[in-house]
PDB file of C-alpha atoms in Angstrom:
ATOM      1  CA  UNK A   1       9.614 -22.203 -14.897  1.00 93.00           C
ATOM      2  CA  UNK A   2       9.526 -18.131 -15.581  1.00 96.00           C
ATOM      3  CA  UNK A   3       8.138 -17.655 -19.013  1.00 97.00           C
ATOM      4  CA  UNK A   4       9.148 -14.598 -20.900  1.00 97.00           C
ATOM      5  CA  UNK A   5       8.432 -12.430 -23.662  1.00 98.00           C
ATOM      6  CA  UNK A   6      10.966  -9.998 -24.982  1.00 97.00           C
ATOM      7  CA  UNK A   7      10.136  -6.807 -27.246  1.00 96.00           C
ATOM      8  CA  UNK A   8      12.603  -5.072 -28.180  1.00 94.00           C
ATOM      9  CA  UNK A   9      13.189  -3.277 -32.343  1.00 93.00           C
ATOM     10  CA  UNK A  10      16.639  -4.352 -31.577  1.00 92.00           C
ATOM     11  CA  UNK A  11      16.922  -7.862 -33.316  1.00 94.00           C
ATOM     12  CA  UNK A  12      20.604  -8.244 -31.673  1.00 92.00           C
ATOM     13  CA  UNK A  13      19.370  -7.263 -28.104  1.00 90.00           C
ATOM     14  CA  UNK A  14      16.359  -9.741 -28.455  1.00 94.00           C
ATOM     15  CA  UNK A  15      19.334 -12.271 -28.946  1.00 94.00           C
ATOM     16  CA  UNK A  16      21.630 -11.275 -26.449  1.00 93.00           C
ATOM     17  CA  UNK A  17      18.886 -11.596 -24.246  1.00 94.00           C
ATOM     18  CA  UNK A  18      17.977 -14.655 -24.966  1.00 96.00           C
ATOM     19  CA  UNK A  19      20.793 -16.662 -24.970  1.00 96.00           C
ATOM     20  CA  UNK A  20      21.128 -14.980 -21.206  1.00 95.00           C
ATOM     21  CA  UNK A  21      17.503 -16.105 -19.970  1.00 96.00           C
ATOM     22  CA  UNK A  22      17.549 -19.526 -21.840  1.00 96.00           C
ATOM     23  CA  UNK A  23      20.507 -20.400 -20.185  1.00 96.00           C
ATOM     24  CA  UNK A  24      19.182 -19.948 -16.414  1.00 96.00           C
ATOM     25  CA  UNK A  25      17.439 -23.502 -15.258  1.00 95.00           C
ATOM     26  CA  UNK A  26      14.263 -21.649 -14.240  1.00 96.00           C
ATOM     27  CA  UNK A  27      13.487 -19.224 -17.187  1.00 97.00           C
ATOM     28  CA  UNK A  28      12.298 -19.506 -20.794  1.00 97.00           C
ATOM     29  CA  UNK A  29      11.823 -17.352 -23.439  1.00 97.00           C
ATOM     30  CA  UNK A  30       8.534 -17.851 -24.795  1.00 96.00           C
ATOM     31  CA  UNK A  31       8.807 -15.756 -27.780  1.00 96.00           C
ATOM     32  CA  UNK A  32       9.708 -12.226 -29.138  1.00 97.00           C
ATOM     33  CA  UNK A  33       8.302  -8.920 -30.696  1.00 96.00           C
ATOM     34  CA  UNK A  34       9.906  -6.602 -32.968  1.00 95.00           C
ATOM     35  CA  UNK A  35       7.706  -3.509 -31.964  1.00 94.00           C
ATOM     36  CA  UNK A  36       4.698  -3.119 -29.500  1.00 93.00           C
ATOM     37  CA  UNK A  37       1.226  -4.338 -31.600  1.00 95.00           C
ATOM     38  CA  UNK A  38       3.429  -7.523 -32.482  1.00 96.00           C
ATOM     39  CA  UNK A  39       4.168  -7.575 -28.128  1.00 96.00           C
ATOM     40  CA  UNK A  40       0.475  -7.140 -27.592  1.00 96.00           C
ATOM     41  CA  UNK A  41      -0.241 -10.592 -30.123  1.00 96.00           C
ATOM     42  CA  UNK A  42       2.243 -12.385 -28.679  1.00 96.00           C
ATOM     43  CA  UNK A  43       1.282 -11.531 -25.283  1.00 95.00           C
ATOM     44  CA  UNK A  44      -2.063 -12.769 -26.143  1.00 94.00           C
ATOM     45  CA  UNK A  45      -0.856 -16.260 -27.551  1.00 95.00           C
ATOM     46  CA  UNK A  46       1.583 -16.863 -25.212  1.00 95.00           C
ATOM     47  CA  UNK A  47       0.533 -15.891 -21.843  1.00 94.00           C
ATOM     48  CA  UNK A  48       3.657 -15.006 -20.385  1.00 96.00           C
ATOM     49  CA  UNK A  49       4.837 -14.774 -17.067  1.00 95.00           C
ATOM     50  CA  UNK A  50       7.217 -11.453 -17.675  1.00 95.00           C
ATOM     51  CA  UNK A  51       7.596  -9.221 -20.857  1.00 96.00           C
ATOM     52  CA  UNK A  52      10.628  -7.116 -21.304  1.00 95.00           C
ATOM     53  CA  UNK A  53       9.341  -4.327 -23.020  1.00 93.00           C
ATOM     54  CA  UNK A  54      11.608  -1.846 -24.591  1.00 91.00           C
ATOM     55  CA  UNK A  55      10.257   1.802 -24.399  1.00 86.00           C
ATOM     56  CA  UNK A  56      10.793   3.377 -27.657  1.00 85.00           C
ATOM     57  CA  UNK A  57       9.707   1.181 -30.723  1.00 88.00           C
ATOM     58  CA  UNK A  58       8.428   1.682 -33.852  1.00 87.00           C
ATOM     59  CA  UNK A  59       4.756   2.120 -34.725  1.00 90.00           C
ATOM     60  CA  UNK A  60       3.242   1.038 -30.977  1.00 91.00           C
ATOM     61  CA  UNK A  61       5.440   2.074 -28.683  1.00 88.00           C
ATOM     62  CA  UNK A  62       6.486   0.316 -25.491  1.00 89.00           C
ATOM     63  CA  UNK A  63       3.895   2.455 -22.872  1.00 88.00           C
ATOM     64  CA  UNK A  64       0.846   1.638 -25.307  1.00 91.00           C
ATOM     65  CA  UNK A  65       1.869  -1.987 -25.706  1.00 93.00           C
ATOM     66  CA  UNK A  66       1.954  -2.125 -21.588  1.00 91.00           C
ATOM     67  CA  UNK A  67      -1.141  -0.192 -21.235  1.00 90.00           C
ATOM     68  CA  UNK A  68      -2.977  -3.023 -23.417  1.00 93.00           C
ATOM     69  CA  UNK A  69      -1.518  -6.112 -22.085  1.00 93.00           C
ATOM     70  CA  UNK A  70      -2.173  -5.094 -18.898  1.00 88.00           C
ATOM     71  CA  UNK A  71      -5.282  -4.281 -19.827  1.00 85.00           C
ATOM     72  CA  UNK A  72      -6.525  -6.986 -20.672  1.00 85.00           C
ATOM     73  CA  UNK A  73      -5.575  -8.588 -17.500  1.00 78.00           C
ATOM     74  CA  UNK A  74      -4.082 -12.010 -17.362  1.00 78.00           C
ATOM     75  CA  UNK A  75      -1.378 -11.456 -14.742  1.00 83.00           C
ATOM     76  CA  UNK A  76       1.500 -10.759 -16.872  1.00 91.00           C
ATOM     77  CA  UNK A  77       4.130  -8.519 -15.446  1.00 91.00           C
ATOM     78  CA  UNK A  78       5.693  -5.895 -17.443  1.00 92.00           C
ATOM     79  CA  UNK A  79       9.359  -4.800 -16.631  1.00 91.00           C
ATOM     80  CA  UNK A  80      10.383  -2.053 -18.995  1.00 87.00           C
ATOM     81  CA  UNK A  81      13.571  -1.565 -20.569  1.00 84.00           C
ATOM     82  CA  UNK A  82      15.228   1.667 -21.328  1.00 78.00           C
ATOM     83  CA  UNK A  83      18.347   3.838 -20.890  1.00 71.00           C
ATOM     84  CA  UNK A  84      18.524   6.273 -17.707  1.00 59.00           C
ATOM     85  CA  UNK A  85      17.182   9.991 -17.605  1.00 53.00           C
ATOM     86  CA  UNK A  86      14.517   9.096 -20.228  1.00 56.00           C
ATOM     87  CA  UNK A  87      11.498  11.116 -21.036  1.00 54.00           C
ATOM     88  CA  UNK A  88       8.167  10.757 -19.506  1.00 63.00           C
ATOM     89  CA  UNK A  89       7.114   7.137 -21.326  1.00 67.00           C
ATOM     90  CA  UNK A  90       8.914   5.366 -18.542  1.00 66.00           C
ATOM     91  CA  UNK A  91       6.675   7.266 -16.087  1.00 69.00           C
ATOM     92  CA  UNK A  92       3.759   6.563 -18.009  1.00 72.00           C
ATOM     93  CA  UNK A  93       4.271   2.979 -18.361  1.00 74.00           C
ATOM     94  CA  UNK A  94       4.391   2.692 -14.371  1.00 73.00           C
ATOM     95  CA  UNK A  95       1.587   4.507 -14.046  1.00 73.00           C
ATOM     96  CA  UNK A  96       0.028   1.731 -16.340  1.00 74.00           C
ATOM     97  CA  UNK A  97       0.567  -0.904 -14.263  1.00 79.00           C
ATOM     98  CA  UNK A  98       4.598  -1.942 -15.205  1.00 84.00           C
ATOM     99  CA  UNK A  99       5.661  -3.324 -12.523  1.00 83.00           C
ATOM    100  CA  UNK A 100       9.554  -1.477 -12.979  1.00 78.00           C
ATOM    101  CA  UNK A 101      12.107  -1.070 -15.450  1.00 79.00           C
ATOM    102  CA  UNK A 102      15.589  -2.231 -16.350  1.00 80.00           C
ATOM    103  CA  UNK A 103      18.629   0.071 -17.750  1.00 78.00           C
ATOM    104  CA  UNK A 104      19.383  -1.219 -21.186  1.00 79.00           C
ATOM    105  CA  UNK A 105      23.110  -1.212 -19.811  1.00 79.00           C
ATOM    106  CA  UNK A 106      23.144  -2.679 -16.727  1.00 79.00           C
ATOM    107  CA  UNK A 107      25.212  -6.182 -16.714  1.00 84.00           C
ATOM    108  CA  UNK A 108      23.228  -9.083 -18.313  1.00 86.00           C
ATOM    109  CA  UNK A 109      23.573 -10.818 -14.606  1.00 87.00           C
ATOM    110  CA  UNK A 110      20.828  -7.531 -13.200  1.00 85.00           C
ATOM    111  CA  UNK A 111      18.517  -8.958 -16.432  1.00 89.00           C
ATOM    112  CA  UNK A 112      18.082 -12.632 -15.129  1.00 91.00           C
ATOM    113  CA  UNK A 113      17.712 -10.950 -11.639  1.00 88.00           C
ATOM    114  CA  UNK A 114      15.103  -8.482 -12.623  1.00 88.00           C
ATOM    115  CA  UNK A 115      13.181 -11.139 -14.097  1.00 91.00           C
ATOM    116  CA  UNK A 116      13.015 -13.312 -11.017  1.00 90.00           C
ATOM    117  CA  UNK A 117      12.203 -10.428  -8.854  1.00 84.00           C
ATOM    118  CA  UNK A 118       8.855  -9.568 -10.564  1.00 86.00           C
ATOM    119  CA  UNK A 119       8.170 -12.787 -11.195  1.00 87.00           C
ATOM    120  CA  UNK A 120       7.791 -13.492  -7.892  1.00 81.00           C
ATOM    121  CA  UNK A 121       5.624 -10.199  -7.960  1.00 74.00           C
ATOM    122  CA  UNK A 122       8.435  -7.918  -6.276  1.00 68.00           C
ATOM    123  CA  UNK A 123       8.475  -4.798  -7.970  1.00 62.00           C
ATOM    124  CA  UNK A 124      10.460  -1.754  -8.525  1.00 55.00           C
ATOM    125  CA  UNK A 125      13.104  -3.328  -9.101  1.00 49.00           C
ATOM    126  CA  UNK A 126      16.445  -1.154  -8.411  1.00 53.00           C
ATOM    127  CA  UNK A 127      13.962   0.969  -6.204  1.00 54.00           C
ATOM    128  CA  UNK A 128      16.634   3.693  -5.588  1.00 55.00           C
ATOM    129  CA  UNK A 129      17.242   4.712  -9.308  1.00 58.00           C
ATOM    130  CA  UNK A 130      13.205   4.216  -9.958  1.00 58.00           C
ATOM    131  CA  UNK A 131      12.333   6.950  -6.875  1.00 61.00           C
ATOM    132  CA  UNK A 132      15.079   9.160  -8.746  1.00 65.00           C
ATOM    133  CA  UNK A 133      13.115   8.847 -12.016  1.00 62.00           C
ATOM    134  CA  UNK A 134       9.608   9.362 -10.683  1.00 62.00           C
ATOM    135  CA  UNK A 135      10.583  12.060  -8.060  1.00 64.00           C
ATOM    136  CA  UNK A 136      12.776  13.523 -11.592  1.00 65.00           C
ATOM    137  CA  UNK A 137       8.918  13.938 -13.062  1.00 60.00           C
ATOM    138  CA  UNK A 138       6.960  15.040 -10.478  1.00 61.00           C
ATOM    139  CA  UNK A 139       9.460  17.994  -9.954  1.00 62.00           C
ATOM    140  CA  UNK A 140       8.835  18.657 -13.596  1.00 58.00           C
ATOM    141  CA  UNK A 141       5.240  18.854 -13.102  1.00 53.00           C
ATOM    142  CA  UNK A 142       4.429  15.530 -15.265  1.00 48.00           C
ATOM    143  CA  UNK A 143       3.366  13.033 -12.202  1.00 47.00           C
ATOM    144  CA  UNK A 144       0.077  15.836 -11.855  1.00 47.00           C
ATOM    145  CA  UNK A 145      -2.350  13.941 -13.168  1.00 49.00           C
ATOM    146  CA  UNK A 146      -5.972  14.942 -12.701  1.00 42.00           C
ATOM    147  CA  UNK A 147      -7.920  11.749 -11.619  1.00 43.00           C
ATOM    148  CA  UNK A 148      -4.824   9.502 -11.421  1.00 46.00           C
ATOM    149  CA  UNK A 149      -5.491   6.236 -10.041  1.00 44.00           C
ATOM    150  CA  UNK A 150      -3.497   6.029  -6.597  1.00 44.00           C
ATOM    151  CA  UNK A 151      -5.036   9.807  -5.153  1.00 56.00           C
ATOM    152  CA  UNK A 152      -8.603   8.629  -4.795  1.00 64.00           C
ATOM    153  CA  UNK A 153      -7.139   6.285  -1.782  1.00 79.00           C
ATOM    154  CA  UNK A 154      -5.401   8.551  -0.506  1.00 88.00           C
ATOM    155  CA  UNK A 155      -7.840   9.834   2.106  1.00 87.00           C
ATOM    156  CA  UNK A 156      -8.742   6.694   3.420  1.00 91.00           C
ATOM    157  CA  UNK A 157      -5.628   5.442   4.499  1.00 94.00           C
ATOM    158  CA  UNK A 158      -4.961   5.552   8.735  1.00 95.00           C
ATOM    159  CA  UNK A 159      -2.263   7.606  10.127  1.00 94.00           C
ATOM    160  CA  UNK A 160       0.228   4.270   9.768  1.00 96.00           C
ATOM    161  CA  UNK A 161      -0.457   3.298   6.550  1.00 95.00           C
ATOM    162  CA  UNK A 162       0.316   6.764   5.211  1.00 95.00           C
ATOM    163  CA  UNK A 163       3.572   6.269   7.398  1.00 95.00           C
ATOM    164  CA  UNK A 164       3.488   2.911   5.547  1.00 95.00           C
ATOM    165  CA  UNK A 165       3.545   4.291   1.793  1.00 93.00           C
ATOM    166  CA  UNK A 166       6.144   6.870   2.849  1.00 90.00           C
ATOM    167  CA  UNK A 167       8.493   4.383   3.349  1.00 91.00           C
ATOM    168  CA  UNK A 168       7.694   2.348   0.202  1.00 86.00           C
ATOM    169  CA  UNK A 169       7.887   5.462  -2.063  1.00 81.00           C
ATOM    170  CA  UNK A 170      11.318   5.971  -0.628  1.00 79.00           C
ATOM    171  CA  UNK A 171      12.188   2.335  -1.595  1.00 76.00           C
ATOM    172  CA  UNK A 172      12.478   0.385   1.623  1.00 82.00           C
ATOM    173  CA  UNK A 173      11.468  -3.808   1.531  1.00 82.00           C
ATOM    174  CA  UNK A 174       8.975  -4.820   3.840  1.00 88.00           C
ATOM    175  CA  UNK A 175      11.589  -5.418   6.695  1.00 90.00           C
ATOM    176  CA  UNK A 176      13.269  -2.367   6.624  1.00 91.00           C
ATOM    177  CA  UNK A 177       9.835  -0.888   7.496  1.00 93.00           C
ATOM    178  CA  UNK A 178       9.172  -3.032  10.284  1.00 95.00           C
ATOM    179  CA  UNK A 179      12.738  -1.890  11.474  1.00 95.00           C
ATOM    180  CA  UNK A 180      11.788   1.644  11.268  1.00 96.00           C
ATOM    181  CA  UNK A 181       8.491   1.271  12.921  1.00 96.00           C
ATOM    182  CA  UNK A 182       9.877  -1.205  15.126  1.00 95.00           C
ATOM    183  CA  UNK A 183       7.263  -4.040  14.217  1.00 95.00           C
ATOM    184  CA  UNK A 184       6.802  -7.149  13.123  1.00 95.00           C
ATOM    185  CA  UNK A 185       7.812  -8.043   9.707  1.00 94.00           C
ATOM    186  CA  UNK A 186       4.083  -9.788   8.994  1.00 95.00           C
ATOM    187  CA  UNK A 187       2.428  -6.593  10.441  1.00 96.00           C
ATOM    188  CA  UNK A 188       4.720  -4.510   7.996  1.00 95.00           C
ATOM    189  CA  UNK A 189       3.296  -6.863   5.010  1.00 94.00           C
ATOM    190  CA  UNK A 190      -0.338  -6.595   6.414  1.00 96.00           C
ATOM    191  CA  UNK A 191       0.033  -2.618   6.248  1.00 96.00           C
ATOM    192  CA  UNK A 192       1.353  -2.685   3.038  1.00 94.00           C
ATOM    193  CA  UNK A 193      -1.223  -4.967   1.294  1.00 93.00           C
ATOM    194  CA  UNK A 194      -3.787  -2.915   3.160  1.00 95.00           C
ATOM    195  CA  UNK A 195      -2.452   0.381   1.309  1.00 94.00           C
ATOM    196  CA  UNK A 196      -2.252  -1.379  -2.163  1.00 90.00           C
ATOM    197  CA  UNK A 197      -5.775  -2.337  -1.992  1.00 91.00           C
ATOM    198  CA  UNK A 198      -6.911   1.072  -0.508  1.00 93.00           C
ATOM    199  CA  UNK A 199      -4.956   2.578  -3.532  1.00 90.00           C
ATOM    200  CA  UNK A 200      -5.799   0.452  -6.265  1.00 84.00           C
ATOM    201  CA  UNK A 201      -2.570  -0.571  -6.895  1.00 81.00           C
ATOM    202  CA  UNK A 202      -1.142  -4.002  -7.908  1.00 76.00           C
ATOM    203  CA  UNK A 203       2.398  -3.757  -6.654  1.00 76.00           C
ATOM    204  CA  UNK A 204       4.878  -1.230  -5.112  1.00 78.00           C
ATOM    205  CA  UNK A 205       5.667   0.935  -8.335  1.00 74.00           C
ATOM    206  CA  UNK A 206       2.034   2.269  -8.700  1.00 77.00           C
ATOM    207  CA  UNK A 207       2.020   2.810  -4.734  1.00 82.00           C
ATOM    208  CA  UNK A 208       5.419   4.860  -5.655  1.00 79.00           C
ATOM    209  CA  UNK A 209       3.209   6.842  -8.360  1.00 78.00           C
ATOM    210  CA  UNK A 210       0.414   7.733  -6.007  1.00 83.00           C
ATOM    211  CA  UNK A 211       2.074   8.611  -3.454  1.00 84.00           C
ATOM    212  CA  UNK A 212       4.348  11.518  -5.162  1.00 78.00           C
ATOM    213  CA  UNK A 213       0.668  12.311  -6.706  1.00 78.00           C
ATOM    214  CA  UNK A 214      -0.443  13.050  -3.710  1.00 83.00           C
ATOM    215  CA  UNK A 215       2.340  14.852  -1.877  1.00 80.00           C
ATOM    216  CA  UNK A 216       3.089  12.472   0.372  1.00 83.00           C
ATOM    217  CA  UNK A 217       6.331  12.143  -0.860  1.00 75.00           C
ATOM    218  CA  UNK A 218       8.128  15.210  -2.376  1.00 70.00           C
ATOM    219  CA  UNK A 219      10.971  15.284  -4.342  1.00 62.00           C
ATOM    220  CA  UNK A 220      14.845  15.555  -2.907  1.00 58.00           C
ATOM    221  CA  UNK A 221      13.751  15.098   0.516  1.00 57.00           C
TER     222      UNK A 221
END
């Protein structure tokens, strides 16, 4: 059973929501949070699984809440929620350690989906729209980061695990990369868990941050 935690300032999108997740056989909804300090208590007394967090809320907002349940460790998975061409909070939050976001209007059959997906620890979900919003940043000038966590990696990865995180960053699943390289499907996982931990990185979004950091992937191309 997926246990989840929405935030959201929204009381009727809390509900809608709800009544969506509680009605799936594998997914509960532990509990909710009107703004992001109220997320980061419930967080802490619920131990959820998944917490939709909405970016823009009152008082704490939706990147500080993920910044401090993530934190604080506990292997809760954040999947943000917020409404396309955005401002730089979105980009922030994945660079925190969110593992992905939702658009606040995509059909209430992509929420349940979403949730199940980084459950499972799959992230990025909708990995084509999430490489437009990242590479949409790092054109601006806002992924430059001095110190950032995925660039001090960077250096250490071998010729095909660079080849590895290019392909990631550009959104392809573990077999489309052993496609492309022509390889086994387990020896396109090994690669890729090799470059997380070389990185820093706890899933596929961060990888996606570091590796527009560090040029390895540059925008429109």
């Amino acid at each position: 059973m997926i246990s989840v935690l929405i935030a959201d300032d929204q009381t009727m999108v809390r509900q809608s929501f709800r009544a969506v997740l509680d009605a799936q056989d594998d997914i509960r909804v532990a509990g909710e949070a009107a703004d992001g300090a109220e997320a980061v208590t419930r967080c802490a007394e619920l131990s959820p699984d998944v917490v939709l967090m909405d970016v823009r809320m009152p008082g704490v907002d939706g990147l500080e809440a993920t910044r401090r349940i993530l934190g604080a460790g506990g292997g809760v998975r954040v999947l943000m929620l917020t409404t396309f061409d955005i401002d730089e909070y979105v980009y922030g939050a994945l660079r925190a350690g969110a593992s992905g976001f939702l658009l606040k209007d995509a059909p209430l059959d992509d929420l349940v989906v979403a949730v199940r997906v980084v459950a499972a620890g799959n992230a990025l979900f909708a990995p084509s729209v999430t490489r437009r919003l990242i590479g949409e940043f790092a054109v601006r000038g806002l992924a430059a980061e001095p110190g950032s966590r995925g660039r001090a990696g960077i250096a250490d990865l071998t010729e095909r695990e660079t080849e590895v995180l290019r392909l990631v960053a550009k959104g392809l699943s573990n077999t489309e990369i052993a496609e492309t390289l022509v390889i086994a499907e387990q020896t396109a996982k090994t690669h890729v868990s090799r470059v997380f931990a070389k990185l820093g990185a706890r899933d596929r979004a961060q990888a996606v941050v570091a590796a527009y950091e560090a040029g390895i992937v540059v925008p429109g191309r």
